[in-house]
mmCIF file with all atom_site columns, C-alpha atoms in Angstrom:
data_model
loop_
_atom_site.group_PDB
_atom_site.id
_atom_site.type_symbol
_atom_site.label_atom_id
_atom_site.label_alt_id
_atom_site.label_comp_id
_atom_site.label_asym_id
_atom_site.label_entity_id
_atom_site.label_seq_id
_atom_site.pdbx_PDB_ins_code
_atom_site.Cartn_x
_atom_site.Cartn_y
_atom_site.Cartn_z
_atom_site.occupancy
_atom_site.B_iso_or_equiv
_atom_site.pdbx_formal_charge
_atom_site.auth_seq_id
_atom_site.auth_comp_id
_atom_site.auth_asym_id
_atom_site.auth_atom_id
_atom_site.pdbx_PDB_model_num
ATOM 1  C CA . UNK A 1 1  ? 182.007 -92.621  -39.032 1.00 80.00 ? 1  UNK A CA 1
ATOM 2  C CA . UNK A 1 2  ? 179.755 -89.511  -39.033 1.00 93.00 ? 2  UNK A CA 1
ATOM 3  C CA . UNK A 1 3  ? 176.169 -89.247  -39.031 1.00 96.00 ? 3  UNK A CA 1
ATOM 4  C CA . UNK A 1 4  ? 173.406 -86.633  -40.072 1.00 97.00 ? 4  UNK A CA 1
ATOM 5  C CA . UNK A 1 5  ? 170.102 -86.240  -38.669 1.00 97.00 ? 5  UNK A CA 1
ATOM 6  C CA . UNK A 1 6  ? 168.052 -83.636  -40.936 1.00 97.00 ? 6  UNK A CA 1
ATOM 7  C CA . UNK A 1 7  ? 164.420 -82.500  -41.771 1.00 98.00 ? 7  UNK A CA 1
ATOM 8  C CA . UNK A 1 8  ? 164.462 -82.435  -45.606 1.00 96.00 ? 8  UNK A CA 1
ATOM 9  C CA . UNK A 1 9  ? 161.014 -81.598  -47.868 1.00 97.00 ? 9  UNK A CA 1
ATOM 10 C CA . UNK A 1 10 ? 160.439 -83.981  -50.390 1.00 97.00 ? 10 UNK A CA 1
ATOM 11 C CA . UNK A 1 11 ? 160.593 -81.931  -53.837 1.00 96.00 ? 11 UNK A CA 1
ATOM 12 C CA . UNK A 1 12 ? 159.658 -83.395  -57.175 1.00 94.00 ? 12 UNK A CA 1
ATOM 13 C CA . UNK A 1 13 ? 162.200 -84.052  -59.641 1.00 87.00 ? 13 UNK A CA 1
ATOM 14 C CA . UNK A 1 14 ? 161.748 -83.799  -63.879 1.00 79.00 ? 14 UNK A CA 1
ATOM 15 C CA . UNK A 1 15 ? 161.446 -87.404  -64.674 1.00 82.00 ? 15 UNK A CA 1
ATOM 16 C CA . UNK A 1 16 ? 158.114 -88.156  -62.522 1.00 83.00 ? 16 UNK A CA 1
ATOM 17 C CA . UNK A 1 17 ? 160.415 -89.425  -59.114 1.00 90.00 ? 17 UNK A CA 1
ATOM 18 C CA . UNK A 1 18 ? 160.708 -87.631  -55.755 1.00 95.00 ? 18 UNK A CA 1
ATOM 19 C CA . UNK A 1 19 ? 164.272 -86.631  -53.768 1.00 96.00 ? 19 UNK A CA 1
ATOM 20 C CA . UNK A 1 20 ? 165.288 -84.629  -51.253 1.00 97.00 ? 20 UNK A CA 1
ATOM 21 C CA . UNK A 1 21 ? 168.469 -82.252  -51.036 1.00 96.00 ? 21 UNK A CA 1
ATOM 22 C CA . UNK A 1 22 ? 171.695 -82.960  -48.412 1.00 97.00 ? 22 UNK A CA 1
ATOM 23 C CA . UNK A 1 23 ? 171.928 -79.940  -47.067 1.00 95.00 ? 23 UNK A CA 1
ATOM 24 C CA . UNK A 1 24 ? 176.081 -80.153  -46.495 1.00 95.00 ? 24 UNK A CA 1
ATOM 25 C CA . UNK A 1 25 ? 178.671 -79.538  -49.051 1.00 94.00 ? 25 UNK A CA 1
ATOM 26 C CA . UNK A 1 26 ? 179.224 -83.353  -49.524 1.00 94.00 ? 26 UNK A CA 1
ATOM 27 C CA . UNK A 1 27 ? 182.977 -82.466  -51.207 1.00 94.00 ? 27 UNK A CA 1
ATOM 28 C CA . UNK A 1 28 ? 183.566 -81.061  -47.312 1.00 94.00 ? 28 UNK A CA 1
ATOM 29 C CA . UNK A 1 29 ? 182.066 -84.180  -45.288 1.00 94.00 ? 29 UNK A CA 1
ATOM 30 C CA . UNK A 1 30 ? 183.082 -86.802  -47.534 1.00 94.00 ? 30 UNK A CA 1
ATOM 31 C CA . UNK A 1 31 ? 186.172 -85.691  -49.624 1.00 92.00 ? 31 UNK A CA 1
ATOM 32 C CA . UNK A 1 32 ? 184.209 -86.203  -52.942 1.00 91.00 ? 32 UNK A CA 1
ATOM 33 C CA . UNK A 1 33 ? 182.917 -84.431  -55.358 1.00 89.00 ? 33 UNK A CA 1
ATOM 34 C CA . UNK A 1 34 ? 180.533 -87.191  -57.096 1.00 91.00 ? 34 UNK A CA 1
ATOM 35 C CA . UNK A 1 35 ? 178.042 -90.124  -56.030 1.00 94.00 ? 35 UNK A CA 1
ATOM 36 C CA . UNK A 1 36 ? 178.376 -91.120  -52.629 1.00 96.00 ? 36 UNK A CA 1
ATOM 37 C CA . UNK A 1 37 ? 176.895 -94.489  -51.594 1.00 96.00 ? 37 UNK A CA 1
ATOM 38 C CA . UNK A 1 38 ? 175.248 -94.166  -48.644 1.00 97.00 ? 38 UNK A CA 1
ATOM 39 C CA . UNK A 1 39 ? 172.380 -96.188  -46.189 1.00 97.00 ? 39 UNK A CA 1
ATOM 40 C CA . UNK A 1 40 ? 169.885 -93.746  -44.651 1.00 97.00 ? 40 UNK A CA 1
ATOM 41 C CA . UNK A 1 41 ? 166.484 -93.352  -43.896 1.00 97.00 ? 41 UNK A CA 1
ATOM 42 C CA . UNK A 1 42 ? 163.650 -91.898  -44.428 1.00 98.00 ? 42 UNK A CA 1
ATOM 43 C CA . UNK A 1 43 ? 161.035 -91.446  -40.975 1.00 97.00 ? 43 UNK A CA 1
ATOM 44 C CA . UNK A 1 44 ? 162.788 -94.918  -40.171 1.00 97.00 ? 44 UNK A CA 1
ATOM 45 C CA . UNK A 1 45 ? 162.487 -96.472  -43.545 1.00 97.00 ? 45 UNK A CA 1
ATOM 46 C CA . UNK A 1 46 ? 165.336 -97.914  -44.318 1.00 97.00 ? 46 UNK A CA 1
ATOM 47 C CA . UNK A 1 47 ? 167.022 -97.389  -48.116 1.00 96.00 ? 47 UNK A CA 1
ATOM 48 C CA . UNK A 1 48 ? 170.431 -97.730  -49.085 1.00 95.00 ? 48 UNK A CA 1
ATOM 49 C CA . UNK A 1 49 ? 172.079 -95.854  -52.385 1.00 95.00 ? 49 UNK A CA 1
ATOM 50 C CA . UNK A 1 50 ? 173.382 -93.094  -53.601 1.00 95.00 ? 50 UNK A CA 1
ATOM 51 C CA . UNK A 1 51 ? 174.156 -89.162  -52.975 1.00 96.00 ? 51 UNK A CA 1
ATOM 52 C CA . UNK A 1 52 ? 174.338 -87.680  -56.762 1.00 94.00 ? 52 UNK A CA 1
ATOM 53 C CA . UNK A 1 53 ? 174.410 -84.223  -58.071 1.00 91.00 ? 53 UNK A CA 1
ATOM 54 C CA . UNK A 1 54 ? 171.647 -83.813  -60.717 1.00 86.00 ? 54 UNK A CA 1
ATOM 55 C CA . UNK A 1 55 ? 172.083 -79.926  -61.886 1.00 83.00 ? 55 UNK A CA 1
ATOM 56 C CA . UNK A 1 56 ? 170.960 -78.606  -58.055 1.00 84.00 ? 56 UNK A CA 1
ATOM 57 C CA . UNK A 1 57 ? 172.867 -76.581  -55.400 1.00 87.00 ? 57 UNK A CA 1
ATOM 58 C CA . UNK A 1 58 ? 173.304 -79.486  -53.515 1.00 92.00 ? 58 UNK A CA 1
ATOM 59 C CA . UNK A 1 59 ? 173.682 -83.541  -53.956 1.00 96.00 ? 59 UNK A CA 1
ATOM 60 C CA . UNK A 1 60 ? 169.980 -85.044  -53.617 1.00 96.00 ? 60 UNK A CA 1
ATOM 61 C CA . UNK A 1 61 ? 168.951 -88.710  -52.270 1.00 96.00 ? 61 UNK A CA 1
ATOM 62 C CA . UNK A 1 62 ? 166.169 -90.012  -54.863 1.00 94.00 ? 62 UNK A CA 1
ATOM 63 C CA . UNK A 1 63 ? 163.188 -91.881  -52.863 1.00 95.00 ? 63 UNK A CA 1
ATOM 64 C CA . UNK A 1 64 ? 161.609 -95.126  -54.182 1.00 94.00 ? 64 UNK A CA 1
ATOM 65 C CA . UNK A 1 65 ? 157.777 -94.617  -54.898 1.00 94.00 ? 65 UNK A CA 1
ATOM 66 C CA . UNK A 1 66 ? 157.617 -97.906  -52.916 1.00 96.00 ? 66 UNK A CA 1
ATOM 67 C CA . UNK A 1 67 ? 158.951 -95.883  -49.822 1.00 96.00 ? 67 UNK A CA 1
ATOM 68 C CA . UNK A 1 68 ? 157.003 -92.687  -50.697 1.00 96.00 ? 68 UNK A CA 1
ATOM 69 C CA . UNK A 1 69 ? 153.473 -94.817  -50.816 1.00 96.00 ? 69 UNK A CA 1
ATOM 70 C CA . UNK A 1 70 ? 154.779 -96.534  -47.234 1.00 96.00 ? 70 UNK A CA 1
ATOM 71 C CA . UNK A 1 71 ? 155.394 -93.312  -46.002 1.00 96.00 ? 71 UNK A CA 1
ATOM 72 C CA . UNK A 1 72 ? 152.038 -91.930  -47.225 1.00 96.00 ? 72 UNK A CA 1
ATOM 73 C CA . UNK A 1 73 ? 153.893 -88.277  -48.040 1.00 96.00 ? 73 UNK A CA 1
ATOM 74 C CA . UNK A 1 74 ? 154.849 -86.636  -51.819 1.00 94.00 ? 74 UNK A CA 1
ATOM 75 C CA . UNK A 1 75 ? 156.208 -83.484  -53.220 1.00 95.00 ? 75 UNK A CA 1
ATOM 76 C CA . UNK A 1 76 ? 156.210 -81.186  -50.451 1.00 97.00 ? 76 UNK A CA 1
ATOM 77 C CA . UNK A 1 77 ? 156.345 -83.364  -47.185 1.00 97.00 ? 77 UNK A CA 1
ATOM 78 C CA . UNK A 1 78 ? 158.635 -83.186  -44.637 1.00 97.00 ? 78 UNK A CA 1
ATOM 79 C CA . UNK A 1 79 ? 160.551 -86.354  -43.152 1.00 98.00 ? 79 UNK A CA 1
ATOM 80 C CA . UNK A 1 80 ? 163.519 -86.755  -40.950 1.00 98.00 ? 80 UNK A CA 1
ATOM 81 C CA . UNK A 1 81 ? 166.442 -88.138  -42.395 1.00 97.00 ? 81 UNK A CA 1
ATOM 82 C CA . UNK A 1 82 ? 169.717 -89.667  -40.988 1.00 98.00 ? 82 UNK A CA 1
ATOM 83 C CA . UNK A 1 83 ? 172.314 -90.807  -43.217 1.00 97.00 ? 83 UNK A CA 1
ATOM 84 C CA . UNK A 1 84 ? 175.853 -92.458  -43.528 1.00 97.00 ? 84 UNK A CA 1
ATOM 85 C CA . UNK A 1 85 ? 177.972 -93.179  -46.103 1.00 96.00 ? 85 UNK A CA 1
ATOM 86 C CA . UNK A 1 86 ? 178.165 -96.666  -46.678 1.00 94.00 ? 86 UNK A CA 1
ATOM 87 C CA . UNK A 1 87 ? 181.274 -98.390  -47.143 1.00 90.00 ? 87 UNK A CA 1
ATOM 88 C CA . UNK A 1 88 ? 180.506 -101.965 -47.013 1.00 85.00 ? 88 UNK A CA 1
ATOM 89 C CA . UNK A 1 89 ? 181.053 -103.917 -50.236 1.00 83.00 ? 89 UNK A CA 1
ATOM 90 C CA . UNK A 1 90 ? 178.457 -103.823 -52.840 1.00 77.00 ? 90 UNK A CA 1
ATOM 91 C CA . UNK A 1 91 ? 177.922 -107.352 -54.784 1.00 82.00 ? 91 UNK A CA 1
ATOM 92 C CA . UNK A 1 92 ? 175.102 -108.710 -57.039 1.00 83.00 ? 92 UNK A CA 1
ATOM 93 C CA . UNK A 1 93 ? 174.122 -112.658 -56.963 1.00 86.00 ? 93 UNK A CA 1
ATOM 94 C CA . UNK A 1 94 ? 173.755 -113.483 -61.039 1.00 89.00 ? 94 UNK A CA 1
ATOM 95 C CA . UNK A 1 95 ? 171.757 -116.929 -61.918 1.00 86.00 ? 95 UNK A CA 1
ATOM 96 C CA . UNK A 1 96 ? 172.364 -118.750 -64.089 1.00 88.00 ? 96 UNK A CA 1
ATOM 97 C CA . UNK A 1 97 ? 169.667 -118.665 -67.212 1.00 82.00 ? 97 UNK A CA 1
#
């Protein structure tokens, strides 16, 4: 399975949260055209999500304030990315009430 090692610059989106931009037409590396799950990281951070296209050239990767504040870095910081899609199974634990 590929993987991507990029600089991206952390750029502020319209609701308040942060992202940054895959530079790659993901439709040509993944065979898609919407979300992509993927696990990636962010200056070693770990995260795992989603690729989505939210009205910019390309599909963007949203980062959690938690890993923004860990990170010390906001709107306009660089950090080094690398990213695969994720293909493993996705499942959620429910308790009962």
């Amino acid at each position: 399975m590929k993987e991507y090692d990029f600089k991206a610059v952390i750029k502020k989106g319209a609701m308040g949260g942060c992202y940054v931009e895959f530079p790659y037409s993901v439709q040509e590396e993944f065979g898609v055209k919407g979300r992509v799950k993927i696990k990636c990281s962010f200056d070693g951070i770990p995260y795992r999500g989603s690729m989505v296209k939210m009205k910019t050239e390309h599909h963007i990767i949203l980062i959690l304030k938690s890993i923004r504040e860990e990170l010390g870095k906001g709107e306009g910081d660089s950090v080094d990315l690398w990213l695969k899609q994720d293909l493993e199974e996705r499942t959620v634990e429910l308790h009962p009430l």
